Amino acid sequence: MKSSHQPSQSWPLVAGLPGAQETIYSFFSPSFVTLSYFSFFFSLNPFSRFDYFKSLKMKLDTSGFETSMPMIGFGSSSDMLDGFSTVPSFDLPRTTDFDGFQKEAVQMVKPAKGTTTLAFIFKEGVMVAADSRASMGGYISSQSVKKIIEINPYMLGTMAGGAADCQFWHRNLGIKCRLHELANKRRISVSGASKLLANMLYSYRGMGLSVGTMIAGWDETGPGLYYVDNEGGRLKGDRFSVGSGSPYAYGVLDSGYKFDMTVAEASELARRSIYHATFRDGASGGVASVYHVGPKGWTKLSGDDVGELHYHYYPVAPATAEQVMEEAAAE
Amino acid sequence: MARYDRAITVFSPDGHLFQVEYALEAVRKGNAAVGVRGADTVVLAVEKKSTPKLQDSRSARKIVSLDNHIALACAGLKADARVLINKARIECQSHRLTLEDPVTVEYITRYIAGLQQKYTQSGGVRPFGLSTLIVGFDPYTRIPYLYQTDPSGTFSAWKANATGRNSNSIREFLEKNYKESSGPETVKLAIRALLEVVESGGKNIEVAVMTREEGGLRQLEEAEIDAIVAEIEAEKAAAEAAKKGPSKET
């Protein structure tokens, strides 16, 4: 999985179009200096395209967390220093081809999503599993990343894409879910939670977020599983696998899947799928964690190192030379 | 223009918000409205002033639905009601869009009450001059609820309540005669309560019913209402006769 990696070029892009992480953290931390830095770096050049987008914005529920709806205030830099509750609006860089520029910006962050995560619904609930490797290009930066994020005691999210993006947005989603519970005296549904996340990500579309996550949980209507990505797409489904190792995981998962599995069978299937993905995919590895979401919430079932799992599934036969020597000794 | 930005609703020296209290006065002059919550049925009944001959009575509906499972009746300024109802309807759909779930009755009541409160604390606006009765069933749990909001922006849940003209006497009647009921009994109770202050007859009352199985708001026809009113009158007459009967014999 790709951890955040800022290219060290002195190109306007690096300073001017902050990685989404910086934007978000800068309005959380009272770093007044950061805000003003961005406002003075570029000259004003409002684009009418974004006024069109503003009018298209559907009425989103911002009652839980006011700042989740970034007003892309291009040209409205007078509001910049208005307090820290608004997302800082930044001026557009002067370029003839803004669309091309945006595309290049996204490519630069490159949501490669080096990881393997999977989740599937079966008779007894939802099974969620993931590896734990973080990579930066060819360098493995960590073998012990927690890729299954506990949003609340009955909902899990998986992490694929930018580590910071996933961690932050899942935590943010947890806040919104809790506020919903407090305001409405009942838990939010899985479809509602995934919708909130998808809407939040959609409003940051094109700004370089990299999130490919699955929201799994159990609500009044039973088990729920949704796939949400940084494009703002949201899919409901029974079986998902996300990441560079997903083709391998799908192979094992799809061939072994039955709706009527027991929890033990399903957890073994999930663990094996992750193992096979880590075996073939270089960007996946570390520890295969398996979680189960049932009517009473989630429980962690297992967390096995995939190296050890390899010898568990394919034990090495003792060498022939040793066998002969034993026989000789016995005689 | 200098005085325009001053809030219309300001505190009096002894802690009253006079504009809000005047709004409550406007409510007291409005049509009587009654709401009753049964075990599996919720009923709204509103007094209907006699419609002029040339007016199309269907265009002046007093009980409206906010969504498939929520209905609202109000007493007070009808034009204010229209604005509030439109906003509430949009909020119901917005909630469906962002949360993938229909609103609960409490949520939409809280929203309407919040709107009413906002207008008591803003500059240059006056409070809404209406109290609403909101009934419905929660999605999934299908529990019935009846809520009331008022111009100050407070809301609370009730088993049965009345608002508008003579609401005090209707409420007294309900307190005396309320018991857990379901189906047609709930409808009868609501109509009986309203008849305390309204001239008897189907054309003076508008009644709407929502049941747990059916969902959706059903406006009762004039004929149906007449039938129930006739039943009520008959029961009343029988009760009177029973009271007079024994004393005659002795």
Coordinates of C-alpha atoms in Angstrom, one line a residue:
Chain A
M1 CA 0.0 0.0 0.0
K2 CA 1.3 3.4 -0.9
S3 CA 2.1 5.6 2.1
S4 CA 2.1 9.4 1.4
H5 CA 5.1 10.4 -0.6
Q6 CA 5.7 14.0 -1.6
P7 CA 7.8 14.4 -4.7
S8 CA 10.6 16.8 -4.1
Q9 CA 10.3 19.0 -7.2
S10 CA 10.1 22.7 -6.9
W11 CA 7.1 22.7 -9.1
P12 CA 4.1 24.9 -8.4
L13 CA 2.0 21.7 -7.9
V14 CA 3.8 20.6 -4.8
A15 CA 3.2 23.9 -2.9
G16 CA 0.1 25.1 -4.7
L17 CA -2.1 22.1 -4.8
P18 CA -1.6 20.6 -1.4
G19 CA -2.1 16.9 -1.1
A20 CA -5.5 16.5 0.4
Q21 CA -3.9 15.4 3.6
E22 CA -2.4 18.9 4.1
T23 CA -5.5 20.7 3.3
I24 CA -7.5 18.8 5.9
Y25 CA -4.8 18.9 8.6
S26 CA -4.3 22.6 8.0
F27 CA -7.8 23.5 8.9
F28 CA -7.7 21.3 11.9
S29 CA -4.6 22.7 13.4
P30 CA -4.8 26.4 14.1
S31 CA -1.8 27.1 11.8
F32 CA -2.8 30.5 10.6
V33 CA 0.4 30.8 8.8
T34 CA -0.4 27.9 6.5
L35 CA -3.6 29.4 5.4
S36 CA -2.2 32.7 4.5
Y37 CA 0.7 31.1 2.7
F38 CA -1.5 29.4 0.2
S39 CA -3.6 32.5 -0.4
F40 CA -0.7 34.7 -1.4
F41 CA 1.2 32.1 -3.5
F42 CA -1.0 32.3 -6.6
S43 CA -2.8 35.2 -8.2
L44 CA -6.5 35.3 -8.5
N45 CA -8.1 33.7 -11.5
P46 CA -11.7 32.4 -10.9
F47 CA -13.1 29.9 -13.3
S48 CA -16.8 29.9 -14.1
R49 CA -16.7 26.1 -14.3
F50 CA -16.7 25.9 -10.6
D51 CA -19.7 28.2 -10.2
Y52 CA -21.6 25.7 -12.3
F53 CA -20.4 23.0 -9.9
K54 CA -21.5 25.0 -6.9
S55 CA -25.1 25.2 -8.2
L56 CA -25.1 21.5 -8.9
K57 CA -24.2 20.6 -5.3
M58 CA -27.0 18.5 -3.9
K59 CA -28.2 19.5 -0.5
L60 CA -26.0 17.4 1.8
D61 CA -26.5 16.8 5.4
T62 CA -23.8 18.8 7.1
S63 CA -25.5 18.9 10.5
G64 CA -23.1 16.3 12.0
F65 CA -19.9 18.0 11.0
E66 CA -20.2 21.4 9.4
T67 CA -16.8 21.5 7.8
S68 CA -17.3 18.3 5.7
M69 CA -18.7 20.3 2.8
P70 CA -15.8 22.3 1.4
M71 CA -16.9 25.4 -0.4
I72 CA -14.5 25.5 -3.3
G73 CA -14.4 29.3 -3.1
F74 CA -12.2 30.0 -6.0
G75 CA -11.8 33.7 -6.1
S76 CA -13.5 34.3 -2.7
S77 CA -10.2 34.7 -0.9
S78 CA -11.8 37.4 1.3
D79 CA -13.4 34.5 3.3
M80 CA -10.0 32.9 3.7
L81 CA -9.1 34.4 7.1
D82 CA -12.7 34.1 8.4
G83 CA -11.9 31.6 11.2
F84 CA -10.9 28.0 11.1
S85 CA -14.2 26.3 10.6
T86 CA -14.2 26.6 6.8
V87 CA -12.0 24.6 4.5
P88 CA -9.3 26.9 3.2
S89 CA -10.1 27.9 -0.4
F90 CA -7.0 28.3 -2.5
D91 CA -6.5 30.2 -5.7
L92 CA -6.1 28.3 -8.9
P93 CA -2.8 28.1 -10.6
R94 CA -2.6 30.1 -13.9
T95 CA -2.7 27.6 -16.7
T96 CA -4.3 27.3 -20.1
D97 CA -5.4 23.7 -19.6
F98 CA -6.8 23.2 -16.2
D99 CA -8.4 19.9 -16.9
G100 CA -5.1 18.5 -18.1
F101 CA -3.4 20.0 -15.1
Q102 CA -5.8 18.3 -12.7
K103 CA -5.3 15.0 -14.4
E104 CA -1.6 15.2 -14.1
A105 CA -2.0 16.2 -10.4
V106 CA -4.0 13.0 -9.8
Q107 CA -1.5 10.9 -11.6
M108 CA 1.2 12.3 -9.5
V109 CA -0.4 11.1 -6.3
K110 CA -1.2 7.9 -8.2
P111 CA -3.8 5.9 -6.3
A112 CA -2.1 2.6 -7.0
K113 CA -3.6 1.0 -3.9
G114 CA -1.0 -1.5 -3.2
T115 CA -2.7 -3.8 -0.8
T116 CA -5.2 -6.7 -0.5
T117 CA -8.4 -6.3 1.4
L118 CA -11.6 -8.3 1.0
A119 CA -15.0 -8.6 2.5
F120 CA -18.0 -10.8 1.9
I121 CA -21.5 -11.4 3.2
F122 CA -22.5 -14.9 4.2
K123 CA -25.2 -16.6 6.3
E124 CA -23.6 -15.6 9.6
G125 CA -22.8 -12.0 8.8
V126 CA -19.8 -10.3 7.2
M127 CA -16.3 -11.5 7.0
V128 CA -13.6 -8.8 6.6
A129 CA -9.9 -9.6 6.0
A130 CA -6.8 -7.6 4.9
D131 CA -3.0 -7.8 4.7
S132 CA -0.8 -5.3 6.6
R133 CA 2.0 -4.2 4.2
A134 CA 2.6 -0.5 3.3
S135 CA 4.9 0.1 0.4
M136 CA 6.4 3.2 -1.2
G137 CA 7.3 2.2 -4.7
G138 CA 9.7 -0.8 -4.2
Y139 CA 10.4 0.0 -0.5
I140 CA 8.3 -1.8 2.1
S141 CA 7.7 0.9 4.7
S142 CA 5.8 -1.2 7.2
Q143 CA 4.7 -4.8 7.6
S144 CA 2.3 -4.1 10.5
V145 CA -0.3 -1.5 9.3
K146 CA -3.8 -1.9 10.7
K147 CA -5.9 -1.9 7.5
I148 CA -9.2 -2.8 9.1
I149 CA -10.4 0.3 10.8
E150 CA -12.9 0.0 13.6
I151 CA -15.4 2.8 13.0
N152 CA -17.6 1.8 15.9
P153 CA -18.4 -1.5 17.7
Y154 CA -20.7 -2.7 14.9
M155 CA -19.1 -1.3 11.8
L156 CA -15.7 -1.8 10.1
G157 CA -13.9 -0.1 7.3
T158 CA -11.0 -1.4 5.2
M159 CA -8.1 0.7 4.0
A160 CA -6.7 0.8 0.5
G161 CA -5.0 3.7 -1.2
G162 CA -3.5 6.5 0.8
A163 CA -3.0 5.5 4.4
A164 CA -3.5 9.0 5.8
D165 CA -6.7 9.5 3.7
C166 CA -8.2 6.3 4.8
Q167 CA -7.4 6.7 8.4
F168 CA -8.6 10.3 8.5
W169 CA -11.9 9.8 6.7
H170 CA -12.8 6.7 8.6
R171 CA -12.3 8.5 11.8
N172 CA -14.3 11.4 10.5
L173 CA -17.0 8.9 9.5
G174 CA -16.9 7.5 13.0
I175 CA -17.6 11.0 14.4
K176 CA -20.5 11.5 12.1
C177 CA -22.0 8.1 13.0
R178 CA -21.7 8.9 16.7
L179 CA -23.4 12.3 16.2
H180 CA -26.2 10.7 14.3
E181 CA -26.7 8.2 17.1
L182 CA -26.8 11.0 19.7
A183 CA -29.2 13.1 17.7
N184 CA -31.5 10.4 16.6
K185 CA -31.3 7.9 19.5
R186 CA -30.7 5.0 17.1
R187 CA -27.7 3.6 15.3
I188 CA -27.0 4.7 11.8
S189 CA -27.5 2.1 9.1
V190 CA -24.6 0.7 7.1
S191 CA -26.1 2.2 3.9
G192 CA -26.4 5.6 5.6
A193 CA -22.9 5.5 6.9
S194 CA -21.5 4.5 3.5
K195 CA -23.6 7.2 1.9
L196 CA -22.2 9.9 4.2
L197 CA -18.6 8.7 3.4
A198 CA -19.3 8.6 -0.4
N199 CA -20.8 12.2 -0.3
M200 CA -17.8 13.5 1.7
L201 CA -15.4 11.9 -0.8
Y202 CA -17.4 13.2 -3.8
S203 CA -17.0 16.7 -2.6
Y204 CA -13.2 16.3 -2.7
R205 CA -13.3 14.7 -6.1
G206 CA -10.4 15.5 -8.4
M207 CA -8.3 16.8 -5.5
G208 CA -6.1 13.8 -5.3
L209 CA -7.6 11.8 -2.5
S210 CA -6.9 8.1 -2.7
V211 CA -9.4 5.9 -0.9
G212 CA -10.7 2.5 -1.9
T213 CA -12.6 1.3 1.1
M214 CA -15.3 -1.2 2.1
I215 CA -17.8 -0.4 4.8
A216 CA -19.1 -3.6 6.5
G217 CA -21.5 -3.7 9.3
W218 CA -24.7 -5.1 10.8
D219 CA -27.8 -3.0 11.2
E220 CA -31.6 -3.4 11.6
T221 CA -31.9 -4.8 8.1
G222 CA -29.1 -7.4 8.6
P223 CA -25.5 -7.5 7.3
G224 CA -24.5 -4.7 5.0
L225 CA -21.4 -4.3 2.7
Y226 CA -20.6 -1.3 0.6
Y227 CA -17.6 -0.4 -1.5
V228 CA -16.8 3.4 -1.6
D229 CA -14.0 5.0 -3.5
N230 CA -12.3 8.4 -3.9
E231 CA -14.3 9.1 -7.0
G232 CA -17.4 9.2 -4.9
G233 CA -18.6 5.9 -6.2
R234 CA -20.6 3.6 -3.9
L235 CA -21.5 0.0 -4.7
K236 CA -23.6 -2.4 -2.7
G237 CA -22.5 -6.0 -2.9
D238 CA -22.0 -9.4 -1.4
R239 CA -18.3 -9.8 -2.2
F240 CA -15.6 -7.3 -2.7
S241 CA -11.8 -7.3 -2.9
V242 CA -9.9 -4.1 -3.2
G243 CA -6.2 -3.5 -4.0
S244 CA -3.4 -4.6 -6.1
G245 CA -3.7 -8.2 -4.8
S246 CA -7.4 -8.3 -5.4
P247 CA -7.3 -10.4 -8.6
Y248 CA -5.5 -13.2 -6.7
A249 CA -7.8 -12.9 -3.7
Y250 CA -10.9 -13.0 -5.9
G251 CA -9.7 -16.2 -7.5
V252 CA -9.6 -18.0 -4.3
L253 CA -12.6 -16.3 -2.8
D254 CA -14.9 -16.8 -5.7
S255 CA -14.0 -20.5 -6.1
G256 CA -14.5 -21.3 -2.5
Y257 CA -17.5 -19.1 -1.6
K258 CA -20.8 -20.5 -0.5
F259 CA -23.5 -18.5 1.3
D260 CA -24.1 -21.3 3.8
M261 CA -20.7 -21.4 5.4
T262 CA -20.1 -21.5 9.1
V263 CA -18.0 -18.7 10.7
A264 CA -15.0 -21.1 10.9
E265 CA -15.2 -22.0 7.2
A266 CA -15.7 -18.4 6.2
S267 CA -12.7 -17.2 8.2
E268 CA -10.5 -19.9 6.8
L269 CA -11.6 -18.9 3.3
A270 CA -10.9 -15.3 4.0
R271 CA -7.5 -16.1 5.5
R272 CA -6.5 -18.3 2.6
S273 CA -7.6 -15.7 0.0
I274 CA -5.4 -13.0 1.7
Y275 CA -2.5 -15.5 1.9
H276 CA -2.6 -16.3 -1.8
A277 CA -2.8 -12.6 -2.7
T278 CA 0.3 -11.9 -0.5
F279 CA 2.1 -14.8 -2.1
R280 CA 1.8 -13.5 -5.6
D281 CA 1.5 -9.7 -5.1
G282 CA 4.6 -7.8 -4.1
A283 CA 2.7 -4.9 -2.6
S284 CA 0.8 -7.2 -0.1
G285 CA 2.2 -9.0 2.8
G286 CA 2.8 -8.9 6.5
V287 CA -0.1 -10.2 8.7
A288 CA -3.4 -11.5 7.4
S289 CA -6.1 -10.2 9.8
V290 CA -9.6 -11.6 9.7
Y291 CA -12.6 -10.0 11.4
H292 CA -16.2 -11.1 11.7
V293 CA -19.2 -8.8 11.9
G294 CA -22.2 -10.4 13.5
P295 CA -25.5 -9.2 15.0
K296 CA -23.7 -8.1 18.2
G297 CA -20.9 -6.3 16.5
W298 CA -17.4 -7.2 15.2
T299 CA -14.8 -9.5 16.7
K300 CA -11.2 -10.1 15.5
L301 CA -10.9 -13.8 14.7
S302 CA -7.2 -14.1 13.7
G303 CA -4.1 -12.4 12.7
D304 CA -1.5 -14.7 11.2
D305 CA 1.9 -13.8 9.7
V306 CA 1.6 -14.8 6.0
G307 CA 5.2 -16.3 6.0
E308 CA 4.1 -18.8 8.7
L309 CA 0.8 -19.4 6.9
H310 CA 2.8 -20.4 3.9
Y311 CA 4.5 -23.3 5.8
H312 CA 1.1 -24.1 7.4
Y313 CA -0.5 -24.6 4.0
Y314 CA 2.5 -26.1 2.3
P315 CA 4.7 -27.9 4.9
V316 CA 8.2 -28.7 3.7
A317 CA 8.9 -32.5 3.5
P318 CA 12.1 -33.5 5.4
A319 CA 15.0 -34.0 2.9
T320 CA 15.7 -37.6 1.7
A321 CA 19.3 -37.7 3.0
E322 CA 18.1 -37.3 6.6
Q323 CA 15.7 -40.1 6.2
V324 CA 18.3 -42.5 5.0
M325 CA 20.6 -41.7 8.0
E326 CA 17.7 -42.3 10.4
E327 CA 17.1 -45.8 8.9
A328 CA 20.8 -46.6 9.2
A329 CA 20.9 -45.5 12.8
A330 CA 17.8 -47.6 13.6
E331 CA 19.5 -50.8 12.3
Chain B
M1 CA -33.1 51.0 7.4
A2 CA -31.3 51.7 10.6
R3 CA -33.9 49.8 12.6
Y4 CA -34.3 47.0 10.1
D5 CA -31.5 44.9 11.5
R6 CA -32.8 44.9 15.0
A7 CA -34.3 41.6 16.0
I8 CA -38.1 41.7 16.0
T9 CA -38.1 39.2 18.9
V10 CA -36.5 40.8 21.8
F11 CA -36.8 40.0 25.5
S12 CA -39.1 42.0 27.7
P13 CA -37.8 43.2 31.1
D14 CA -39.6 40.3 32.8
G15 CA -38.2 37.7 30.6
H16 CA -41.0 37.2 28.0
L17 CA -40.7 37.0 24.2
F18 CA -43.7 39.0 23.3
Q19 CA -43.6 38.2 19.6
V20 CA -43.7 34.5 20.4
E21 CA -46.6 35.0 22.8
Y22 CA -48.5 37.0 20.2
A23 CA -47.8 34.2 17.7
L24 CA -49.4 31.8 20.2
E25 CA -52.4 34.1 20.2
A26 CA -52.6 33.8 16.4
V27 CA -52.6 30.0 16.9
R28 CA -55.5 30.3 19.4
K29 CA -57.5 32.0 16.8
G30 CA -56.9 29.3 14.2
N31 CA -59.0 26.2 13.4
A32 CA -59.2 23.5 16.0
A33 CA -57.1 20.5 15.3
V34 CA -57.0 17.2 17.1
G35 CA -54.5 14.4 17.0
V36 CA -54.8 11.0 18.6
R37 CA -52.3 8.1 18.7
G38 CA -53.6 4.6 18.9
A39 CA -51.8 1.3 19.1
D40 CA -51.7 0.8 15.4
T41 CA -53.5 3.9 14.1
V42 CA -52.9 7.6 14.2
V43 CA -55.6 10.1 13.4
L44 CA -55.7 13.8 12.6
A45 CA -59.0 15.7 12.6
V46 CA -59.3 19.4 11.8
E47 CA -62.2 21.8 11.9
K48 CA -63.3 22.9 8.5
K49 CA -65.0 26.3 8.2
S50 CA -67.9 26.2 5.8
T51 CA -66.5 26.4 2.3
P52 CA -68.0 29.0 0.1
K53 CA -70.2 27.5 -2.6
L54 CA -67.9 28.3 -5.5
Q55 CA -64.7 27.2 -3.8
D56 CA -63.1 23.9 -4.7
S57 CA -62.8 22.2 -1.3
R58 CA -60.1 19.8 -2.4
S59 CA -57.7 22.7 -2.9
A60 CA -57.9 23.8 0.7
R61 CA -56.7 20.6 2.4
K62 CA -55.8 21.2 6.0
I63 CA -54.1 17.8 6.6
V64 CA -51.1 17.2 4.4
S65 CA -48.5 14.4 4.1
L66 CA -44.8 15.2 4.5
D67 CA -43.7 11.8 3.2
N68 CA -45.3 8.4 2.8
H69 CA -45.3 7.8 6.5
I70 CA -45.7 11.2 8.1
A71 CA -48.6 13.6 8.1
L72 CA -49.1 17.1 9.5
A73 CA -52.0 19.3 10.6
C74 CA -51.7 22.8 11.9
A75 CA -53.5 25.6 13.5
G76 CA -52.7 29.3 12.8
L77 CA -51.6 31.2 9.8
K78 CA -52.0 29.0 6.8
A79 CA -49.6 30.9 4.6
D80 CA -46.8 30.3 7.1
A81 CA -47.8 26.7 7.2
R82 CA -47.2 26.4 3.5
V83 CA -43.7 27.6 3.8
L84 CA -42.9 25.3 6.7
I85 CA -44.5 22.3 5.0
N86 CA -42.4 22.8 1.9
K87 CA -39.2 23.0 3.8
A88 CA -40.1 19.9 5.8
R89 CA -40.9 18.0 2.7
I90 CA -37.6 18.9 1.2
E91 CA -35.8 17.9 4.4
C92 CA -37.6 14.5 4.3
Q93 CA -36.3 13.8 0.8
S94 CA -32.8 15.2 1.6
H95 CA -32.6 12.8 4.5
R96 CA -33.6 9.9 2.2
L97 CA -30.9 10.9 -0.2
T98 CA -28.0 11.3 2.3
L99 CA -28.9 8.7 4.9
E100 CA -30.7 6.2 2.6
D101 CA -33.4 6.0 5.2
P102 CA -36.8 7.6 5.6
V103 CA -37.0 10.2 8.4
T104 CA -38.2 9.2 11.8
V105 CA -41.2 11.2 13.1
E106 CA -39.0 12.7 15.9
Y107 CA -36.4 13.8 13.4
I108 CA -38.7 15.8 11.2
T109 CA -40.5 17.2 14.3
R110 CA -37.1 18.3 15.6
Y111 CA -36.4 19.9 12.2
I112 CA -39.6 21.8 12.0
A113 CA -39.3 22.9 15.6
G114 CA -35.7 24.0 14.9
L115 CA -37.0 26.1 12.0
Q116 CA -39.6 27.7 14.1
Q117 CA -37.0 28.5 16.8
K118 CA -34.6 30.0 14.3
Y119 CA -37.2 32.6 13.4
T120 CA -37.5 33.7 17.0
Q121 CA -33.8 34.4 17.1
S122 CA -33.1 36.1 13.8
G123 CA -33.0 39.7 12.8
G124 CA -35.9 41.2 10.8
V125 CA -38.1 38.2 10.8
R126 CA -41.2 37.3 12.8
P127 CA -42.0 33.9 14.3
F128 CA -44.2 31.4 12.3
G129 CA -47.7 31.8 13.6
L130 CA -48.7 28.2 13.8
S131 CA -48.6 25.1 15.9
T132 CA -48.3 21.8 14.2
L133 CA -49.5 18.3 15.0
I134 CA -47.3 15.7 13.4
V135 CA -48.2 12.0 13.2
G136 CA -46.6 9.0 11.7
F137 CA -44.9 5.7 12.0
D138 CA -41.1 5.3 12.3
P139 CA -39.5 3.3 9.5
Y140 CA -38.5 -0.3 10.4
T141 CA -39.9 -0.2 14.0
R142 CA -43.3 1.0 12.8
I143 CA -44.1 2.5 16.2
P144 CA -46.8 5.3 16.0
Y145 CA -46.0 8.8 17.2
L146 CA -47.8 12.1 17.7
Y147 CA -45.8 15.2 18.2
Q148 CA -46.8 18.9 18.7
T149 CA -44.6 21.9 17.9
D150 CA -45.4 25.6 18.7
P151 CA -44.2 29.0 17.6
S152 CA -41.5 29.1 20.3
G153 CA -39.9 26.1 18.7
T154 CA -40.5 23.6 21.5
F155 CA -41.9 20.1 20.7
S156 CA -43.1 17.1 22.7
A157 CA -44.7 13.8 22.1
W158 CA -48.3 13.2 23.1
K159 CA -50.8 10.4 23.3
A160 CA -53.5 12.8 22.2
N161 CA -53.5 16.6 21.9
A162 CA -55.4 19.5 20.4
T163 CA -54.4 22.9 19.2
G164 CA -56.1 26.0 17.8
R165 CA -59.5 27.3 18.8
N166 CA -60.8 26.0 22.2
S167 CA -57.9 23.6 22.4
N168 CA -58.1 23.7 26.2
S169 CA -61.6 22.3 26.3
I170 CA -60.7 19.6 23.8
R171 CA -57.7 18.6 25.8
E172 CA -59.8 18.4 28.9
F173 CA -62.2 16.1 27.1
L174 CA -59.3 14.0 25.9
E175 CA -57.8 13.7 29.3
K176 CA -61.1 12.4 30.7
N177 CA -61.8 10.1 27.9
Y178 CA -58.5 8.8 26.5
K179 CA -57.8 5.1 26.7
E180 CA -55.5 2.9 24.6
S181 CA -57.4 2.2 21.4
S182 CA -56.7 0.9 18.0
G183 CA -58.3 1.1 14.5
P184 CA -61.8 2.7 14.3
E185 CA -61.9 3.4 18.0
T186 CA -59.1 5.9 17.6
V187 CA -60.9 7.6 14.8
K188 CA -64.0 7.8 16.8
L189 CA -62.2 9.3 19.8
A190 CA -60.6 12.0 17.6
I191 CA -64.0 13.0 16.1
R192 CA -65.7 12.9 19.4
A193 CA -63.1 15.3 20.8
L194 CA -63.4 17.6 17.9
L195 CA -67.2 17.6 18.1
E196 CA -67.0 19.2 21.5
V197 CA -66.2 22.5 19.9
V198 CA -67.4 22.1 16.3
E199 CA -70.8 21.9 14.9
S200 CA -71.7 18.4 14.2
G201 CA -71.6 17.1 10.6
G202 CA -69.3 15.7 8.1
K203 CA -68.9 18.9 6.1
N204 CA -67.4 20.7 9.1
I205 CA -64.7 18.2 9.9
E206 CA -61.7 17.0 7.9
V207 CA -60.3 13.7 9.1
A208 CA -57.2 11.7 8.0
V209 CA -56.1 8.3 9.2
M210 CA -52.8 6.5 8.9
T211 CA -52.5 2.8 9.9
R212 CA -49.5 0.7 10.5
E213 CA -50.3 -1.9 7.8
E214 CA -51.4 0.4 5.1
G215 CA -49.0 3.2 5.5
G216 CA -49.9 6.3 3.6
L217 CA -52.4 8.9 4.6
R218 CA -56.1 8.3 4.0
Q219 CA -58.4 11.2 4.0
L220 CA -61.9 10.1 5.0
E221 CA -64.8 10.9 2.7
E222 CA -67.6 13.1 3.9
A223 CA -70.0 10.2 3.9
E224 CA -67.7 8.1 6.1
I225 CA -67.4 11.0 8.5
D226 CA -71.1 11.4 8.6
A227 CA -71.5 7.8 9.4
I228 CA -69.1 7.9 12.3
V229 CA -70.7 11.1 13.6
A230 CA -74.1 9.4 13.4
E231 CA -72.7 6.5 15.5
I232 CA -71.3 9.0 18.0
E233 CA -74.6 10.8 18.3
A234 CA -76.4 7.5 18.8
E235 CA -74.1 6.5 21.5
K236 CA -74.5 9.8 23.2
A237 CA -78.3 9.5 23.0
A238 CA -78.1 6.0 24.4
A239 CA -75.9 7.2 27.3
E240 CA -78.4 10.1 28.0
A241 CA -81.3 7.7 28.0
A242 CA -79.5 5.3 30.3
K243 CA -78.9 8.2 32.7
K244 CA -82.5 9.3 32.6
G245 CA -83.9 5.8 32.6
P246 CA -83.2 4.5 36.1
S247 CA -84.3 7.8 37.7
K248 CA -87.6 7.6 35.9
E249 CA -88.2 4.1 37.3
T250 CA -87.8 5.1 40.9

